Short mmCIF file of C-alpha atoms in Angstrom, two decimals:
data_model
loop_
_atom_site.label_atom_id
_atom_site.label_comp_id
_atom_site.label_asym_id
_atom_site.label_seq_id
_atom_site.Cartn_x
_atom_site.Cartn_y
_atom_site.Cartn_z
CA MET A 853 -40.54 -25.37 -29.84
CA ILE A 854 -40.78 -22.56 -32.60
CA SER A 855 -37.63 -24.09 -34.35
CA ASN A 856 -39.33 -27.51 -34.44
CA ILE A 857 -42.48 -25.96 -36.08
CA LYS A 858 -40.36 -24.05 -38.64
CA GLY A 859 -38.34 -27.24 -39.33
CA ALA A 860 -41.72 -29.17 -40.09
CA PHE A 861 -43.11 -26.49 -42.36
CA SER A 862 -39.82 -26.30 -44.12
CA SER A 863 -39.77 -30.05 -44.53
CA ILE A 864 -43.25 -29.96 -45.89
CA TRP A 865 -42.51 -27.29 -48.30
CA ASN A 866 -39.27 -28.90 -49.61
CA ASN A 867 -41.21 -32.16 -50.17
CA LYS A 868 -44.35 -30.88 -51.83
CA VAL A 869 -45.36 -33.97 -53.80
CA THR A 870 -44.77 -36.38 -50.86
CA SER A 871 -46.64 -34.02 -48.43
CA LEU A 872 -49.49 -33.68 -50.91
CA LEU A 873 -49.93 -37.45 -51.29
CA THR A 874 -49.73 -37.94 -47.54
CA ILE A 875 -52.55 -35.20 -47.04
CA LEU A 876 -54.59 -36.78 -49.80
CA GLY A 877 -54.42 -40.25 -48.24
CA VAL A 878 -55.60 -39.05 -44.81
CA VAL A 879 -58.33 -37.07 -46.52
CA ILE A 880 -59.54 -39.99 -48.64
CA GLY A 881 -59.35 -42.43 -45.67
CA VAL A 882 -61.16 -40.27 -43.23
CA THR A 883 -63.81 -39.33 -45.91
CA SER A 884 -64.46 -42.92 -46.93
CA VAL A 885 -65.23 -43.76 -43.28
CA ILE A 886 -67.55 -40.80 -42.91
CA VAL A 887 -69.33 -41.36 -46.13
CA LEU A 888 -69.92 -45.24 -45.51
CA ILE A 889 -71.27 -44.59 -41.91
CA SER A 890 -73.58 -41.77 -43.42
CA LEU A 891 -74.89 -44.11 -46.10
CA GLY A 892 -75.66 -46.74 -43.62
CA GLN A 893 -77.45 -44.47 -41.44
CA GLY A 894 -79.40 -42.92 -44.35
CA LEU A 895 -80.42 -46.36 -45.60
CA LYS A 896 -81.58 -47.29 -42.05
CA ASN A 897 -83.68 -44.04 -41.89
CA ASP A 898 -85.19 -44.84 -45.37
CA VAL A 899 -86.17 -48.39 -44.38
CA SER A 900 -87.74 -47.10 -41.23
CA SER A 901 -89.67 -44.47 -43.00
CA LEU A 902 -90.90 -47.10 -45.59
CA ILE A 903 -92.04 -49.48 -42.86
CA GLN A 904 -93.71 -46.67 -40.88
CA GLY A 905 -95.44 -45.63 -44.19
CA LEU A 906 -97.19 -48.97 -44.31
CA GLY A 907 -99.25 -48.12 -41.30
CA SER A 908 -99.05 -49.13 -37.60
CA ASN A 909 -101.72 -51.71 -38.05
CA ILE A 910 -100.02 -53.72 -40.84
CA MET A 911 -98.65 -57.06 -39.78
CA GLY A 912 -96.66 -59.86 -41.68
CA VAL A 913 -96.78 -63.54 -41.08
CA ILE A 914 -93.82 -65.42 -42.15
CA GLY A 915 -92.45 -68.96 -42.05
CA GLY A 916 -89.81 -69.58 -39.38
CA LYS A 917 -89.42 -68.60 -35.69
CA ILE A 918 -87.97 -65.18 -34.95
CA ASP A 919 -87.90 -64.70 -31.20
CA ALA A 920 -87.80 -61.46 -29.08
CA ALA A 921 -84.06 -61.79 -28.47
CA SER A 922 -83.40 -61.52 -32.17
CA MET A 923 -85.37 -58.50 -32.41
CA GLN A 924 -83.37 -56.85 -29.66
CA GLY A 925 -80.04 -57.73 -31.22
CA GLY A 926 -79.41 -60.65 -28.87
CA GLY A 927 -79.99 -63.47 -31.23
CA GLN A 928 -79.40 -64.58 -34.74
CA VAL A 929 -82.02 -64.45 -37.53
CA ASN A 930 -81.75 -66.76 -40.57
CA PRO A 931 -82.65 -64.78 -43.60
CA ALA A 932 -83.95 -67.86 -45.39
CA GLN A 933 -86.83 -67.87 -43.05
CA PHE A 934 -88.21 -64.97 -45.08
CA ILE A 935 -88.67 -67.01 -48.22
CA ALA A 936 -89.77 -70.31 -46.80
CA THR A 937 -92.77 -71.61 -48.84
CA ASP A 938 -93.57 -74.89 -47.09
CA ILE A 939 -94.75 -73.61 -43.87
CA LEU A 940 -97.66 -71.25 -44.30
CA THR A 941 -100.95 -72.90 -45.89
CA GLU A 942 -104.11 -71.92 -47.37
CA LYS A 943 -105.77 -72.86 -44.03
CA ASP A 944 -103.51 -70.37 -42.36
CA LEU A 945 -104.83 -67.67 -44.61
CA GLN A 946 -108.42 -68.62 -43.88
CA THR A 947 -107.65 -68.61 -40.04
CA ILE A 948 -106.23 -65.19 -40.28
CA GLN A 949 -109.14 -63.85 -42.34
CA ASN A 950 -111.55 -65.19 -39.78
CA THR A 951 -109.64 -63.83 -36.70
CA ASP A 952 -111.31 -61.07 -34.72
CA GLY A 953 -109.61 -57.74 -35.32
CA VAL A 954 -108.28 -58.61 -38.76
CA GLN A 955 -109.64 -56.28 -41.50
CA VAL A 956 -108.04 -57.98 -44.54
CA ALA A 957 -105.29 -60.46 -45.33
CA ALA A 958 -103.51 -61.20 -48.51
CA PRO A 959 -101.12 -64.10 -49.40
CA MET A 960 -97.87 -63.61 -51.24
CA SER A 961 -96.57 -66.48 -53.57
CA LEU A 962 -93.53 -65.99 -55.87
CA VAL A 963 -93.42 -67.23 -59.63
CA SER A 964 -89.95 -67.66 -61.23
CA SER A 965 -90.60 -66.72 -64.84
CA THR A 966 -90.27 -63.94 -67.37
CA ILE A 967 -93.07 -61.74 -68.90
CA LYS A 968 -93.14 -61.51 -72.69
CA TYR A 969 -94.87 -59.05 -75.07
CA ASN A 970 -94.23 -59.70 -78.71
CA GLU A 971 -90.32 -59.79 -78.92
CA LYS A 972 -89.80 -57.80 -75.65
CA ILE A 973 -89.03 -59.67 -72.45
CA ALA A 974 -89.06 -58.30 -68.83
CA THR A 975 -87.89 -60.10 -65.61
CA PRO A 976 -89.94 -58.47 -62.70
CA LEU A 977 -90.83 -59.90 -59.35
CA ILE A 978 -93.91 -61.83 -60.24
CA MET A 979 -96.17 -62.38 -57.17
CA GLY A 980 -99.41 -64.15 -56.80
CA THR A 981 -101.83 -62.70 -54.47
CA THR A 982 -105.48 -61.48 -54.05
CA SER A 983 -107.15 -58.18 -54.99
CA GLN A 984 -106.96 -57.30 -51.23
CA PHE A 985 -103.14 -56.96 -51.35
CA ILE A 986 -103.07 -53.36 -52.51
CA GLU A 987 -105.62 -52.43 -49.73
CA THR A 988 -103.46 -54.20 -47.21
CA VAL A 989 -100.29 -52.56 -48.28
CA GLY A 990 -101.33 -49.08 -48.17
CA ILE A 991 -98.02 -47.70 -49.76
CA LEU A 992 -99.25 -49.33 -53.04
CA LYS A 993 -101.60 -47.33 -55.37
CA LEU A 994 -103.04 -47.77 -58.81
CA GLU A 995 -102.01 -45.14 -61.46
CA SER A 996 -104.48 -46.47 -63.92
CA GLY A 997 -106.77 -49.61 -64.56
CA ARG A 998 -108.29 -51.74 -61.75
CA VAL A 999 -107.60 -54.61 -59.58
CA PHE A 1000 -108.26 -58.16 -60.63
CA ASP A 1001 -111.40 -60.17 -59.47
CA ASN A 1002 -110.47 -63.16 -57.14
CA ASN A 1003 -113.46 -65.16 -58.12
CA SER A 1004 -113.74 -64.61 -61.83
CA GLY A 1005 -110.99 -66.85 -62.86
CA GLU A 1006 -109.59 -64.26 -65.23
CA LYS A 1007 -105.90 -64.29 -66.21
CA SER A 1008 -105.08 -60.76 -65.46
CA ILE A 1009 -102.08 -58.84 -64.37
CA ILE A 1010 -101.01 -55.69 -62.73
CA ILE A 1011 -97.61 -54.28 -63.56
CA ALA A 1012 -95.26 -51.57 -62.29
CA SER A 1013 -93.30 -48.94 -64.10
CA ASN A 1014 -90.29 -50.83 -64.82
CA THR A 1015 -92.08 -53.63 -66.65
CA LYS A 1016 -94.27 -51.10 -68.40
CA GLU A 1017 -91.19 -49.28 -69.74
CA ALA A 1018 -89.49 -52.56 -70.70
CA LEU A 1019 -92.43 -54.02 -72.58
CA PHE A 1020 -94.58 -51.04 -73.84
CA GLY A 1021 -92.26 -47.85 -73.64
CA ASN A 1022 -94.50 -44.84 -73.35
CA ASN A 1023 -97.79 -46.71 -74.74
CA ASP A 1024 -100.65 -47.40 -72.52
CA PRO A 1025 -100.40 -51.15 -71.29
CA ILE A 1026 -103.98 -51.55 -70.15
CA GLY A 1027 -105.74 -54.14 -72.14
CA LYS A 1028 -102.56 -55.61 -73.65
CA ARG A 1029 -101.97 -59.33 -73.59
CA VAL A 1030 -98.68 -60.59 -72.15
CA MET A 1031 -97.24 -64.21 -71.76
CA ILE A 1032 -95.95 -65.77 -68.58
CA SER A 1033 -94.55 -69.26 -69.50
CA ASP A 1034 -97.31 -70.42 -71.90
CA THR A 1035 -100.15 -68.56 -70.19
CA GLY A 1036 -101.57 -65.51 -71.56
CA PHE A 1037 -102.50 -62.63 -69.14
CA THR A 1038 -104.25 -59.28 -69.86
CA VAL A 1039 -102.92 -56.18 -68.30
CA VAL A 1040 -105.80 -54.57 -66.12
CA GLY A 1041 -103.80 -52.22 -63.88
CA LEU A 1042 -100.59 -50.16 -63.54
CA LEU A 1043 -99.01 -49.62 -60.12
CA LYS A 1044 -98.25 -45.88 -59.21
CA LYS A 1045 -94.52 -45.31 -58.98
CA PRO A 1046 -93.50 -44.77 -55.28
CA SER A 1047 -91.67 -41.59 -54.45
CA GLY A 1048 -89.06 -40.65 -51.91
CA SER A 1049 -87.84 -43.92 -50.88
CA VAL A 1050 -84.76 -45.97 -52.10
CA ILE A 1051 -86.23 -49.17 -50.90
CA GLY A 1052 -89.60 -48.28 -52.02
CA GLY A 1053 -88.14 -48.26 -55.49
CA GLU A 1054 -88.33 -52.10 -55.38
CA TYR A 1055 -92.05 -51.77 -55.89
CA ASP A 1056 -91.23 -50.35 -59.37
CA ASN A 1057 -90.30 -54.01 -60.21
CA MET A 1058 -93.32 -55.80 -58.78
CA THR A 1059 -95.86 -57.65 -60.86
CA LEU A 1060 -99.23 -58.80 -59.29
CA ILE A 1061 -101.26 -61.88 -60.69
CA PRO A 1062 -104.20 -63.71 -59.02
CA PHE A 1063 -103.11 -66.33 -56.35
CA ASP A 1064 -104.77 -69.19 -58.16
CA ALA A 1065 -103.03 -68.31 -61.42
CA ALA A 1066 -99.65 -68.24 -59.55
CA THR A 1067 -100.41 -71.65 -58.03
CA ALA A 1068 -101.09 -72.96 -61.53
CA LEU A 1069 -97.89 -71.72 -62.84
CA ASN A 1070 -95.88 -73.19 -59.91
CA LYS A 1071 -97.24 -76.62 -61.12
CA ASN A 1072 -100.32 -76.53 -58.75
CA GLN A 1073 -98.19 -76.27 -55.70
CA VAL A 1074 -99.35 -73.72 -53.04
CA LYS A 1075 -96.30 -71.64 -52.18
CA ILE A 1076 -97.09 -69.08 -49.60
CA TYR A 1077 -93.92 -67.38 -48.33
CA ARG A 1078 -95.71 -64.50 -46.50
CA ILE A 1079 -99.20 -63.25 -45.39
CA MET A 1080 -99.83 -59.54 -45.23
CA VAL A 1081 -102.32 -58.60 -42.59
CA LYS A 1082 -104.21 -55.27 -41.91
CA ALA A 1083 -105.69 -55.07 -38.51
CA ALA A 1084 -109.01 -52.96 -37.98
CA ASP A 1085 -108.44 -49.29 -37.31
CA ASN A 1086 -109.98 -49.54 -33.94
CA SER A 1087 -108.08 -52.70 -32.72
CA ASP A 1088 -104.82 -53.00 -30.86
CA PRO A 1089 -102.14 -54.54 -33.12
CA LYS A 1090 -100.34 -56.18 -30.24
CA ALA A 1091 -103.51 -57.87 -29.11
CA VAL A 1092 -104.33 -58.90 -32.73
CA LYS A 1093 -100.70 -60.44 -33.05
CA GLU A 1094 -101.38 -62.56 -29.86
CA THR A 1095 -104.60 -63.70 -31.08
CA LEU A 1096 -103.24 -64.63 -34.41
CA THR A 1097 -100.36 -66.47 -32.83
CA ARG A 1098 -102.78 -68.67 -30.78
CA SER A 1099 -104.93 -69.26 -33.80
CA LEU A 1100 -102.14 -70.25 -36.01
CA LEU A 1101 -100.50 -72.65 -33.25
CA LYS A 1102 -103.60 -74.81 -33.58
CA ASN A 1103 -102.93 -75.19 -37.34
CA HIS A 1104 -99.27 -76.10 -36.70
CA ASN A 1105 -99.78 -78.62 -33.84
CA ASN A 1106 -98.62 -76.22 -31.26
CA GLU A 1107 -95.33 -75.83 -33.20
CA GLU A 1108 -94.29 -72.18 -33.50
CA ASN A 1109 -92.55 -72.49 -36.66
CA PHE A 1110 -93.92 -69.18 -37.99
CA SER A 1111 -93.80 -65.43 -36.82
CA VAL A 1112 -96.25 -62.65 -36.67
CA LEU A 1113 -94.42 -59.46 -37.05
CA THR A 1114 -95.78 -55.99 -36.24
CA GLN A 1115 -94.41 -52.64 -37.47
CA ASP A 1116 -92.21 -52.38 -34.31
CA ASP A 1117 -90.93 -56.00 -34.94
CA LEU A 1118 -90.07 -55.27 -38.52
CA LEU A 1119 -88.21 -51.96 -37.51
CA GLY A 1120 -86.20 -53.89 -34.89
CA LEU A 1121 -85.38 -56.72 -37.45
CA PHE A 1122 -84.10 -54.39 -40.21
CA ASP A 1123 -82.25 -52.28 -37.82
CA GLN A 1124 -80.36 -55.32 -36.77
CA PHE A 1125 -79.50 -56.23 -40.37
CA LEU A 1126 -78.59 -52.72 -41.37
CA ASP A 1127 -76.45 -52.15 -38.16
CA LEU A 1128 -74.46 -55.25 -38.91
CA ALA A 1129 -74.02 -54.36 -42.39
CA THR A 1130 -72.89 -50.77 -41.60
CA THR A 1131 -70.49 -52.16 -38.89
CA MET A 1132 -68.96 -54.70 -41.51
CA VAL A 1133 -68.48 -51.99 -44.21
CA THR A 1134 -67.13 -49.29 -41.71
CA ALA A 1135 -64.63 -51.99 -40.30
CA ILE A 1136 -63.29 -52.65 -43.80
CA ALA A 1137 -62.90 -48.90 -44.34
CA ALA A 1138 -61.20 -48.60 -41.01
CA ILE A 1139 -58.72 -51.17 -41.87
CA SER A 1140 -57.94 -49.56 -45.08
CA LEU A 1141 -57.45 -46.34 -43.19
CA ILE A 1142 -55.03 -48.04 -40.84
CA VAL A 1143 -53.04 -49.65 -43.67
CA GLY A 1144 -52.80 -46.16 -45.34
CA GLY A 1145 -51.64 -44.64 -41.96
CA ILE A 1146 -48.84 -47.12 -41.81
CA GLY A 1147 -47.79 -46.32 -45.22
CA ILE A 1148 -47.80 -42.52 -44.37
CA MET A 1149 -45.81 -43.13 -41.22
CA ASN A 1150 -43.25 -44.94 -43.25
CA ILE A 1151 -42.90 -41.91 -45.54
#
């Protein structure tokens, strides 16, 4: 036994380069698997923290049916359901706003365009909504300026830090006039830069314009891909969800082609996506480790 150990160490010493490369291959392979798993878990924790930061009484209404089995990992979820714009309507928004237990609701409508200021161009996420959106999504705050008035018909815009830096640099953007397509908008507000969240950094690229203005830019087509809902503080979110579902079913001829998602639902849904992504990346790293191990065994 002792002679075998001595022989092994002697072989390693006599083949220093080969031994070093072998050890390096093992270290890199194992480290890559550990790092990828850690990154996946860290992203999962970050998303959970972000969703919980929205508040337990925040809900989202989206087009497409996501059932309970999908939430628990027993079904499949089509990501295209999150961006459907032909299911939810203004009637649904009115129904939600008039539902008992709902404090405020705000629609979300996307506009595909760029923002120009003189010769500078920015390509943020342009979203049409109402002034209640910032109140609904508690994680959003204004750094300066104000929200726009829903009923004034003003062409106003609220920008975030990335757009400010791209168009105005270190200058104050409030009061400046920018162009979206051929329509001029006055900057009335600047969103506060979120902190402590990787996913929250997406808010740095968000731009808010009035919902009616977004509809006009979309060639007068109402395109609601999501409705954010804030339940009253003294209400039960699960009870409000059930009431909303029953009310919206009447608008959709009892066809449940939409989903009302609470905080718990969103956590379950994102956990499913992130678990799948982490498993796939880890599997790829594990295959690379196995292939490297075979090469090491040949040496």
